[in-house]
Amino acid sequence: MRAWYEPDRERFNDLAWEDFKDEMKDEFLPKDWEDEFRLKVIDMRHRKTEEFREFMIRFERANMVLRGTRFFLEGQNLTNQLEAAACDDLRKMIIHKKELAAIWTKPLSDVKKLREWRNEVILLDRKRMEERSRIAEFVAAANIVNKPTPSSSRPRTDPPAGTTRLPKLTDAEKTVLSNHNGCFKCRKFYANHKATDCKNPWPDAKTYKTITEADGLAAQAKQGKTSTSKPVASIMEIGETIAAIRSYSPLAATTGVLDTGTDSDEYVKQISVPHIIWPGLIHNENGPTWPRVYDMLINCGSPSVLIDDDLVSQLELRRRKVTWHVPPLGDAWGKAAGEDVQPKEWVKLKVSSPCNTWTAVTVRAYVAPSLCAPVLLGRSWLKFNKLSGDHENDRLIHNPTGLDILRLPKPSPQPIKLSPKQRREERKREWKEQMEMVEKKRKELGKQLNEEITEYLKGRKIPSKILLMERGRAAGERRRLNLGRIVKLRRGEERKGEGTEADLEGPDNGEGKQTELGIGRERGYRGIVS
């Protein structure tokens, strides 16, 4: 730090304290130190054996490091995180204490509200610790009273006194007996009981012979059963390379836990069940990988979350160095079964359902060069996301909401937002469709009306179209003949000597008007025409 401070001492001395801190953070802290430290603060948990006062001191001390950043917790946000980090017993007491929620409605400053909330929770924690001490004392006293004596706690499996003692079983004999469901006391094959439950007498030491594999095979042939000398594990083939996570318990190498001397086929219908595969989206800097959906393997037997090395490169996730000790994870890194290695890199992993109905919290995932699935979600992912498995019904329940993430409901489609131009075109299209529908309806009604009229006129005497046309022609011919006669009458060709053309038109009354005689004649001519 001296090498950084001395060359620019004068400028640093003129800076305000907050500006100097910012300069120092930029120089000595990584860019994402806020995110890293925030995760550490959020991951802090209150232990059942720890007083809540001590936990709050640790938590607030870590929270003060984030002061001045957007991740600093204060006020009700701080109490919410403390409540979530409390142990199960204390958290239930806080939830049922309704007075704690009412503190934040009081007309007090945030500092006084926080102090009052802290004091109330400390009182609840004292009651919890006192109750825990009473239970521990009661259990200790009960264990002292009911502690079994050596003579009664273990059944007698030694041969009676005064008899020749049997030779101790060798490791080879124990292996043969174990492979053939034998008893370590009576030393019989397929005895269907353990040495602690054996009621048979001890073998005669004088006639006893060392047990061999040939004896076990002979007993097997008599029983007609298949030897179970080697456990067989059934694994679903996902790819050419199968990754395994070594368990600290020897039960992980078996397909089930059955009593010694029983045949698994008599009780278990299937020797294996399908893996739990959860399809989901993986988030990177650009958001979720839609529409690419990855099949992720949920493994409640793995303590860690793993992600394939090729997938990390494909999604361009930021790799980080592992700086803490990690228990050996066996051949998930492509190593031999007995060769233990530790992961060297990890990434931040955030996944969500394909329809974004449910999104998981961000967790750390170790990078594995060779993995059976794109992502292996272990117990840490299940725990931090508050998921519990119902293996009988193949369900994975999110405890806060009760959702089954294996059967998430599909969200309702969101309405599409249109621009003004698109809305105008949509209205035109709707108007055109309505007009076409009206025109179609009009044609249908016209056709229906014509059919009804045709049906109504059936059997009635109606002149045909041809007859009407002939009548029209005859009427026209008559009109022409009558007009010809009128013209001849006016010319005086039919009536000779009955007057001049002026007489036919009627006498003039001196005012340029026709007389009634002329008008009557004209009306008569018109009557003939009509």
Coordinates of C-alpha atoms in Angstrom, one line a residue:
M1 CA 0.0 0.0 0.0
R2 CA 2.9 2.4 0.7
A3 CA 4.1 1.9 -2.9
W4 CA 0.7 3.0 -4.1
Y5 CA 0.3 5.9 -1.6
E6 CA 3.7 7.6 -1.7
P7 CA 3.9 8.6 -5.4
D8 CA 0.6 10.5 -5.2
R9 CA 0.6 11.6 -1.6
E10 CA -0.4 15.2 -2.2
R11 CA -3.4 14.4 -4.3
F12 CA -4.6 11.8 -1.8
N13 CA -4.2 14.2 1.1
D14 CA -6.5 16.7 -0.6
L15 CA -9.2 14.1 -1.2
A16 CA -12.2 13.7 1.0
W17 CA -12.4 10.6 3.1
E18 CA -15.1 9.0 1.0
D19 CA -13.3 9.7 -2.3
F20 CA -10.1 8.3 -0.8
K21 CA -11.9 5.1 0.1
D22 CA -13.3 4.8 -3.4
E23 CA -9.7 5.2 -4.8
M24 CA -8.4 2.5 -2.5
K25 CA -11.3 0.1 -3.3
D26 CA -10.7 0.5 -7.0
E27 CA -7.0 -0.2 -6.5
F28 CA -7.0 -3.2 -4.2
L29 CA -10.4 -4.8 -4.5
P30 CA -11.7 -6.8 -7.5
K31 CA -14.5 -5.3 -9.6
D32 CA -17.1 -7.8 -8.3
W33 CA -16.1 -7.7 -4.7
E34 CA -19.6 -6.3 -3.7
D35 CA -21.4 -9.3 -5.3
E36 CA -19.0 -11.8 -3.7
F37 CA -19.2 -10.3 -0.2
R38 CA -23.0 -9.9 -0.5
L39 CA -23.3 -13.6 -1.1
K40 CA -21.2 -14.3 2.0
V41 CA -23.5 -12.0 4.0
I42 CA -26.7 -13.7 2.7
D43 CA -25.3 -17.2 3.3
M44 CA -24.6 -16.5 7.0
R45 CA -26.9 -18.7 9.2
H46 CA -27.7 -18.7 12.9
R47 CA -26.8 -22.0 14.6
K48 CA -29.1 -23.6 17.1
T49 CA -26.4 -23.7 19.8
E50 CA -25.5 -20.0 19.2
E51 CA -27.0 -17.1 21.0
F52 CA -28.8 -14.8 18.6
R53 CA -27.1 -11.7 20.0
E54 CA -23.7 -13.1 18.9
F55 CA -25.0 -13.9 15.5
M56 CA -26.4 -10.3 15.1
I57 CA -23.0 -8.9 16.0
R58 CA -21.3 -11.0 13.4
F59 CA -24.0 -10.2 10.7
E60 CA -24.0 -6.5 11.3
R61 CA -20.2 -6.3 11.3
A62 CA -20.2 -8.0 7.9
N63 CA -23.0 -5.8 6.7
M64 CA -21.0 -2.7 7.6
V65 CA -18.4 -3.6 5.0
L66 CA -21.1 -3.0 2.4
R67 CA -21.9 0.4 3.7
G68 CA -22.1 2.9 0.8
T69 CA -23.0 0.3 -1.7
R70 CA -26.4 -0.7 -3.1
F71 CA -26.3 -4.0 -1.2
F72 CA -26.1 -2.4 2.3
L73 CA -29.0 -3.6 4.5
E74 CA -30.7 -1.3 6.9
G75 CA -34.1 -0.8 8.5
Q76 CA -36.7 -3.4 7.8
N77 CA -34.6 -5.0 5.0
L78 CA -32.0 -5.8 7.7
T79 CA -34.6 -7.4 10.1
N80 CA -36.1 -9.4 7.2
Q81 CA -32.7 -10.9 6.4
L82 CA -31.9 -11.6 10.1
E83 CA -35.3 -13.3 10.4
A84 CA -34.6 -15.5 7.4
A85 CA -31.1 -16.4 8.7
A86 CA -32.3 -17.4 12.2
C87 CA -32.6 -21.1 13.1
D88 CA -35.9 -22.9 12.6
D89 CA -37.0 -22.7 16.2
L90 CA -36.4 -19.0 16.6
R91 CA -37.8 -18.1 13.2
K92 CA -41.1 -19.7 14.1
M93 CA -41.2 -17.8 17.3
I94 CA -40.5 -14.5 15.4
I95 CA -43.3 -15.3 12.9
H96 CA -45.9 -16.0 15.6
K97 CA -44.9 -12.8 17.6
K98 CA -47.2 -10.3 15.9
E99 CA -45.9 -7.4 18.0
L100 CA -42.6 -7.5 16.0
A101 CA -44.4 -6.7 12.8
A102 CA -46.2 -3.8 14.4
I103 CA -43.0 -2.1 15.4
W104 CA -42.4 -0.8 11.9
T105 CA -45.8 1.0 12.0
K106 CA -44.8 3.1 15.0
P107 CA -43.9 6.8 14.5
L108 CA -40.2 6.3 15.4
S109 CA -36.9 6.6 13.6
D110 CA -35.5 3.5 11.9
V111 CA -32.7 3.3 14.5
K112 CA -35.1 3.2 17.4
K113 CA -37.3 0.7 15.6
L114 CA -34.3 -1.6 14.9
R115 CA -33.2 -1.4 18.5
E116 CA -36.7 -2.3 19.8
W117 CA -36.9 -5.2 17.3
R118 CA -33.5 -6.5 18.3
N119 CA -34.3 -6.4 22.0
E120 CA -37.6 -8.3 21.5
V121 CA -35.9 -11.0 19.4
I122 CA -33.1 -11.4 22.0
L123 CA -35.8 -12.1 24.7
L124 CA -37.3 -14.7 22.5
D125 CA -33.9 -16.3 21.9
R126 CA -33.3 -16.5 25.7
K127 CA -36.6 -18.4 26.1
R128 CA -35.5 -20.7 23.4
M129 CA -32.1 -21.3 24.9
E130 CA -33.6 -22.0 28.4
E131 CA -36.1 -24.5 26.9
R132 CA -33.2 -26.1 25.0
S133 CA -31.2 -26.5 28.3
R134 CA -34.2 -28.0 30.1
I135 CA -34.6 -30.6 27.3
A136 CA -30.9 -31.4 27.3
E137 CA -30.9 -31.9 31.1
F138 CA -34.0 -34.2 30.9
V139 CA -32.5 -36.3 28.1
A140 CA -29.2 -36.6 30.0
A141 CA -31.0 -37.7 33.2
A142 CA -33.1 -40.3 31.2
N143 CA -29.9 -41.7 29.6
I144 CA -28.3 -42.2 33.0
V145 CA -31.4 -44.0 34.4
N146 CA -32.0 -46.2 31.4
K147 CA -28.3 -46.9 30.6
P148 CA -28.0 -50.7 30.0
T149 CA -25.5 -52.8 31.8
P150 CA -22.8 -54.7 29.9
S151 CA -24.4 -58.0 30.8
S152 CA -27.9 -57.1 29.5
S153 CA -27.0 -54.8 26.6
R154 CA -25.4 -57.4 24.4
P155 CA -26.7 -60.9 23.8
R156 CA -24.4 -63.7 24.7
T157 CA -22.8 -65.1 21.6
D158 CA -19.8 -66.8 23.3
P159 CA -19.7 -70.5 23.7
P160 CA -20.6 -71.8 27.2
A161 CA -17.8 -72.3 29.7
G162 CA -16.2 -75.7 30.0
T163 CA -16.3 -76.4 26.2
T164 CA -13.6 -76.3 23.6
R165 CA -13.5 -72.8 22.1
L166 CA -14.0 -72.5 18.4
P167 CA -11.3 -70.9 16.4
K168 CA -11.9 -67.3 15.5
L169 CA -13.3 -66.6 12.1
T170 CA -10.8 -65.4 9.6
D171 CA -11.3 -62.6 7.1
A172 CA -11.7 -65.1 4.3
E173 CA -14.4 -67.1 6.2
K174 CA -16.3 -63.9 7.0
T175 CA -16.3 -62.9 3.3
V176 CA -17.6 -66.3 2.3
L177 CA -20.4 -66.2 5.0
S178 CA -21.3 -62.6 4.0
N179 CA -21.6 -63.5 0.3
H180 CA -23.9 -66.4 1.1
N181 CA -26.1 -64.9 3.8
G182 CA -24.3 -66.9 6.5
C183 CA -24.4 -66.5 10.3
F184 CA -21.2 -65.7 12.2
K185 CA -22.3 -67.7 15.2
C186 CA -23.8 -71.0 14.0
R187 CA -21.7 -70.6 10.7
K188 CA -24.5 -71.9 8.5
F189 CA -25.1 -70.6 5.0
Y190 CA -28.4 -68.9 4.1
A191 CA -29.4 -68.9 7.7
N192 CA -31.7 -65.8 7.3
H193 CA -30.7 -64.3 10.6
K194 CA -27.8 -62.5 12.3
A195 CA -25.4 -63.6 15.0
T196 CA -27.2 -61.4 17.6
D197 CA -30.5 -63.2 16.8
C198 CA -29.1 -66.7 16.4
K199 CA -30.8 -69.3 18.5
N200 CA -28.8 -72.3 17.1
P201 CA -26.0 -73.8 19.2
W202 CA -22.3 -73.2 18.5
P203 CA -20.7 -75.6 16.1
D204 CA -18.7 -78.5 17.6
A205 CA -15.1 -77.4 17.9
K206 CA -13.9 -80.9 17.6
T207 CA -15.5 -81.5 14.2
Y208 CA -15.3 -78.0 12.9
K209 CA -13.7 -77.4 9.5
T210 CA -12.5 -74.2 7.9
I211 CA -15.2 -72.6 5.7
T212 CA -14.3 -72.2 2.0
E213 CA -15.9 -70.8 -1.1
A214 CA -16.6 -74.3 -2.3
D215 CA -18.8 -74.9 0.8
G216 CA -20.8 -71.7 0.0
L217 CA -21.3 -72.7 -3.6
A218 CA -22.5 -76.1 -2.6
A219 CA -25.0 -74.5 -0.2
Q220 CA -26.1 -72.2 -2.9
A221 CA -26.8 -75.1 -5.3
K222 CA -29.0 -76.6 -2.6
Q223 CA -30.9 -73.4 -2.0
G224 CA -31.4 -72.8 -5.7
K225 CA -30.6 -69.1 -5.4
T226 CA -28.2 -66.8 -7.1
S227 CA -25.2 -65.6 -5.2
T228 CA -25.2 -61.9 -4.2
S229 CA -21.5 -61.7 -3.7
K230 CA -21.1 -58.4 -5.7
P231 CA -23.5 -55.5 -5.6
V232 CA -24.6 -54.3 -9.0
A233 CA -25.7 -50.7 -9.6
S234 CA -28.0 -49.8 -12.5
I235 CA -27.2 -46.5 -14.1
M236 CA -29.2 -44.8 -16.9
E237 CA -27.0 -44.1 -19.9
I238 CA -27.0 -40.4 -20.6
G239 CA -23.8 -40.2 -22.6
E240 CA -20.5 -42.0 -23.3
T241 CA -18.9 -40.5 -20.1
I242 CA -20.7 -41.2 -16.8
A243 CA -19.8 -38.9 -13.9
A244 CA -19.9 -40.3 -10.4
I245 CA -19.9 -38.5 -7.1
R246 CA -18.2 -40.4 -4.3
S247 CA -20.2 -40.7 -1.1
Y248 CA -18.7 -40.9 2.3
S249 CA -21.3 -43.6 3.2
P250 CA -20.8 -47.2 2.0
L251 CA -24.6 -47.4 1.4
A252 CA -24.1 -45.3 -1.8
A253 CA -22.7 -48.4 -3.6
T254 CA -25.8 -50.5 -3.0
T255 CA -29.2 -50.3 -4.8
G256 CA -31.2 -50.6 -1.5
V257 CA -30.9 -51.3 2.2
L258 CA -32.3 -54.8 3.1
D259 CA -31.9 -57.0 6.1
T260 CA -29.2 -59.7 5.9
G261 CA -30.4 -62.9 4.5
T262 CA -33.3 -61.5 2.4
D263 CA -33.6 -61.5 -1.4
S264 CA -34.3 -58.1 -2.8
D265 CA -36.5 -59.5 -5.6
E266 CA -39.1 -60.7 -3.0
Y267 CA -39.7 -57.1 -1.7
V268 CA -38.7 -54.6 -4.3
K269 CA -40.5 -54.6 -7.7
Q270 CA -37.9 -52.5 -9.5
I271 CA -34.2 -52.4 -8.9
S272 CA -34.0 -48.8 -10.2
V273 CA -36.2 -45.9 -11.1
P274 CA -35.6 -43.1 -13.7
H275 CA -33.5 -40.1 -12.9
I276 CA -35.1 -36.8 -12.1
I277 CA -34.5 -34.6 -15.2
W278 CA -35.6 -30.9 -14.9
P279 CA -35.7 -28.9 -18.2
G280 CA -34.8 -25.3 -17.7
L281 CA -33.1 -22.2 -18.9
I282 CA -29.6 -21.1 -17.9
H283 CA -28.9 -17.3 -17.4
N284 CA -25.8 -15.6 -18.6
E285 CA -24.9 -11.9 -19.0
N286 CA -27.4 -11.6 -21.9
G287 CA -30.3 -13.1 -19.9
P288 CA -31.9 -16.6 -20.2
T289 CA -30.9 -18.9 -23.0
W290 CA -34.3 -18.9 -24.7
P291 CA -35.3 -20.9 -26.7
R292 CA -32.5 -23.3 -25.8
V293 CA -33.7 -25.5 -22.9
Y294 CA -31.2 -27.8 -21.1
D295 CA -32.0 -31.1 -19.4
M296 CA -30.5 -30.8 -15.9
L297 CA -30.0 -33.8 -13.6
I298 CA -31.3 -33.4 -10.0
N299 CA -29.2 -35.4 -7.7
C300 CA -30.0 -35.3 -4.0
G301 CA -27.0 -37.4 -3.2
S302 CA -24.5 -34.9 -4.5
P303 CA -23.4 -32.2 -2.0
S304 CA -22.4 -29.8 -4.7
V305 CA -23.7 -28.3 -8.0
L306 CA -21.7 -29.2 -11.1
I307 CA -21.7 -27.8 -14.7
D308 CA -20.0 -29.2 -17.8
D309 CA -16.9 -27.4 -18.9
D310 CA -18.0 -27.2 -22.6
L311 CA -21.3 -25.6 -21.6
V312 CA -19.5 -22.9 -19.6
S313 CA -17.4 -22.1 -22.7
Q314 CA -20.5 -22.1 -24.9
L315 CA -22.5 -19.7 -22.6
E316 CA -19.4 -17.6 -21.9
L317 CA -19.9 -17.8 -18.1
R318 CA -17.2 -16.1 -16.1
R319 CA -14.8 -18.6 -14.5
R320 CA -13.5 -18.0 -11.0
K321 CA -10.7 -19.8 -9.1
V322 CA -11.5 -22.1 -6.2
T323 CA -9.6 -20.7 -3.2
W324 CA -11.1 -22.9 -0.5
H325 CA -10.9 -26.5 0.4
V326 CA -13.4 -28.8 -1.3
P327 CA -13.9 -32.5 -0.3
P328 CA -12.7 -34.9 -3.1
L329 CA -15.4 -35.6 -5.7
G330 CA -14.1 -38.8 -7.2
D331 CA -14.2 -39.4 -10.9
A332 CA -16.6 -36.6 -11.9
W333 CA -13.4 -35.1 -13.4
G334 CA -12.7 -38.1 -15.6
K335 CA -10.3 -39.7 -13.1
A336 CA -10.1 -43.2 -11.8
A337 CA -12.4 -44.3 -9.0
G338 CA -9.6 -44.2 -6.4
E339 CA -8.0 -41.0 -7.6
D340 CA -9.3 -38.0 -5.7
V341 CA -9.1 -34.5 -7.3
Q342 CA -10.4 -31.1 -6.3
P343 CA -12.2 -28.6 -8.6
K344 CA -10.2 -25.7 -9.7
E345 CA -12.9 -23.4 -11.1
W346 CA -16.4 -22.3 -10.4
V347 CA -19.1 -20.1 -11.9
K348 CA -22.3 -18.4 -10.8
L349 CA -25.3 -20.5 -11.9
K350 CA -28.8 -19.1 -12.2
V351 CA -31.6 -21.3 -13.8
S352 CA -35.3 -20.8 -14.4
S353 CA -38.2 -22.7 -15.8
P354 CA -38.8 -22.6 -19.6
C355 CA -41.8 -20.3 -19.2
N356 CA -40.1 -18.2 -16.5
T357 CA -42.8 -19.2 -14.0
W358 CA -40.2 -19.9 -11.4
T359 CA -36.6 -18.7 -11.1
A360 CA -34.0 -20.3 -8.7
V361 CA -31.5 -18.3 -6.6
T362 CA -28.0 -17.9 -7.9
V363 CA -25.6 -20.6 -6.6
R364 CA -22.0 -21.6 -7.1
A365 CA -21.3 -24.5 -9.5
Y366 CA -18.0 -26.3 -9.9
V367 CA -16.8 -26.7 -13.4
A368 CA -16.4 -30.4 -14.4
P369 CA -14.5 -31.3 -17.6
S370 CA -16.6 -34.5 -18.1
L371 CA -20.1 -34.7 -16.9
C372 CA -23.1 -37.0 -17.5
A373 CA -25.5 -34.0 -18.0
P374 CA -25.1 -30.3 -18.8
V375 CA -25.8 -29.4 -15.2
L376 CA -26.0 -31.5 -12.1
L377 CA -28.1 -29.9 -9.3
G378 CA -27.1 -31.2 -5.9
R379 CA -28.3 -30.8 -2.4
S380 CA -26.9 -27.3 -2.0
W381 CA -29.2 -26.1 -4.9
L382 CA -32.1 -27.9 -3.3
K383 CA -31.4 -26.4 0.1
F384 CA -30.9 -22.8 -0.9
N385 CA -34.0 -22.9 -3.1
K386 CA -36.0 -24.4 -0.2
L387 CA -37.1 -27.5 -2.2
S388 CA -38.2 -30.7 -0.8
G389 CA -38.6 -34.0 -2.7
D390 CA -41.6 -36.3 -2.7
H391 CA -40.0 -39.4 -4.2
E392 CA -43.1 -41.5 -3.9
N393 CA -45.1 -39.2 -6.2
D394 CA -42.2 -37.8 -8.2
R395 CA -42.7 -34.2 -7.0
L396 CA -40.3 -31.4 -6.1
I397 CA -42.0 -28.9 -4.0
H398 CA -41.0 -25.2 -3.5
N399 CA -41.8 -24.9 0.2
P400 CA -42.6 -21.1 0.4
T401 CA -45.1 -21.3 -2.5
G402 CA -46.1 -25.0 -2.6
L403 CA -45.4 -25.1 -6.4
D404 CA -44.2 -28.4 -7.9
I405 CA -41.4 -27.2 -10.2
L406 CA -41.6 -30.5 -12.1
R407 CA -45.2 -29.6 -13.1
L408 CA -45.3 -25.8 -13.3
P409 CA -48.4 -24.2 -14.7
K410 CA -48.1 -22.4 -18.1
P411 CA -48.5 -18.6 -17.9
S412 CA -51.3 -16.9 -19.7
P413 CA -50.2 -15.2 -22.9
Q414 CA -49.5 -11.5 -22.6
P415 CA -51.4 -9.1 -25.0
I416 CA -49.3 -7.9 -27.9
K417 CA -48.7 -4.2 -28.0
L418 CA -49.4 -2.6 -31.4
S419 CA -48.2 0.6 -32.9
P420 CA -50.7 3.2 -34.1
K421 CA -50.2 2.2 -37.7
Q422 CA -50.7 -1.5 -36.8
R423 CA -53.9 -0.6 -34.9
R424 CA -55.3 1.3 -37.9
E425 CA -54.5 -1.6 -40.2
E426 CA -56.1 -3.9 -37.7
R427 CA -59.3 -1.8 -37.6
K428 CA -59.4 -1.7 -41.5
R429 CA -59.0 -5.5 -41.6
E430 CA -61.9 -5.9 -39.0
W431 CA -64.1 -3.5 -41.0
K432 CA -63.5 -5.3 -44.2
E433 CA -64.3 -8.7 -42.6
Q434 CA -67.5 -7.2 -41.2
M435 CA -68.5 -5.9 -44.7
E436 CA -67.8 -9.2 -46.3
M437 CA -69.8 -10.9 -43.6
V438 CA -72.8 -8.5 -44.2
E439 CA -72.6 -9.0 -48.0
K440 CA -72.5 -12.7 -47.6
K441 CA -75.5 -12.5 -45.2
R442 CA -77.4 -10.3 -47.7
K443 CA -76.9 -12.8 -50.5
E444 CA -78.0 -15.6 -48.3
L445 CA -81.2 -13.8 -47.3
G446 CA -81.9 -12.9 -51.0
K447 CA -81.5 -16.4 -52.1
Q448 CA -83.7 -17.6 -49.3
L449 CA -86.4 -15.0 -50.2
N450 CA -86.4 -16.1 -53.9
E451 CA -86.8 -19.7 -52.8
E452 CA -89.8 -18.7 -50.6
I453 CA -91.4 -16.7 -53.5
T454 CA -90.9 -19.5 -55.9
E455 CA -92.4 -22.0 -53.5
Y456 CA -95.4 -19.6 -52.9
L457 CA -96.1 -19.1 -56.7
K458 CA -96.1 -22.8 -57.5
G459 CA -99.5 -24.0 -58.9
R460 CA -100.9 -20.4 -59.5
K461 CA -102.0 -19.2 -63.0
I462 CA -99.5 -16.5 -63.8
P463 CA -98.9 -15.3 -67.5
S464 CA -95.6 -16.6 -68.8
K465 CA -92.9 -14.2 -69.8
I466 CA -93.5 -14.9 -73.5
L467 CA -97.2 -14.1 -73.3
L468 CA -96.4 -10.8 -71.6
M469 CA -94.0 -9.9 -74.3
E470 CA -96.5 -10.7 -77.1
R471 CA -99.1 -8.5 -75.3
G472 CA -96.7 -5.7 -75.2
R473 CA -95.9 -5.9 -78.9
A474 CA -99.7 -5.9 -79.7
A475 CA -100.3 -2.8 -77.6
G476 CA -97.5 -1.0 -79.3
E477 CA -98.9 -1.9 -82.7
R478 CA -102.3 -0.6 -81.8
R479 CA -100.8 2.7 -80.6
R480 CA -99.0 3.2 -83.9
L481 CA -102.2 2.5 -85.9
N482 CA -104.3 5.0 -83.8
L483 CA -101.6 7.7 -84.2
G484 CA -101.8 7.2 -88.0
R485 CA -105.5 7.6 -88.0
I486 CA -105.2 10.8 -85.9
V487 CA -102.8 12.3 -88.4
K488 CA -105.1 11.4 -91.3
L489 CA -108.0 13.0 -89.5
R490 CA -106.2 16.2 -89.0
R491 CA -105.3 16.3 -92.6
G492 CA -108.9 15.9 -93.5
E493 CA -108.4 12.8 -95.6
E494 CA -111.2 10.7 -93.9
R495 CA -113.8 13.4 -93.5
K496 CA -114.3 15.4 -96.6
G497 CA -116.1 18.6 -96.3
E498 CA -116.6 18.5 -92.5
G499 CA -114.4 21.4 -91.9
T500 CA -110.9 22.7 -92.2
E501 CA -108.0 21.8 -90.1
A502 CA -108.8 24.8 -87.9
D503 CA -112.3 23.5 -87.4
L504 CA -110.9 20.2 -86.3
E505 CA -108.8 22.0 -83.7
G506 CA -111.7 24.1 -82.6
P507 CA -112.6 27.7 -83.1
D508 CA -110.5 30.5 -81.7
N509 CA -112.2 32.8 -79.2
G510 CA -110.1 35.7 -80.3
E511 CA -107.7 35.4 -77.5
G512 CA -105.5 32.7 -79.1
K513 CA -107.3 29.9 -77.1
Q514 CA -109.2 26.9 -78.3
T515 CA -112.9 26.4 -77.7
E516 CA -114.4 23.6 -75.8
L517 CA -115.1 21.8 -79.0
G518 CA -111.5 21.7 -80.1
I519 CA -110.5 20.6 -76.6
G520 CA -113.1 17.9 -76.6
R521 CA -112.0 16.6 -79.9
E522 CA -108.4 16.4 -78.8
R523 CA -109.4 14.6 -75.7
G524 CA -111.4 12.2 -77.8
Y525 CA -108.4 11.5 -80.0
R526 CA -106.3 10.9 -76.9
G527 CA -108.9 8.5 -75.7
I528 CA -108.6 6.6 -78.9
V529 CA -104.8 6.4 -78.6
S530 CA -105.0 5.3 -75.0

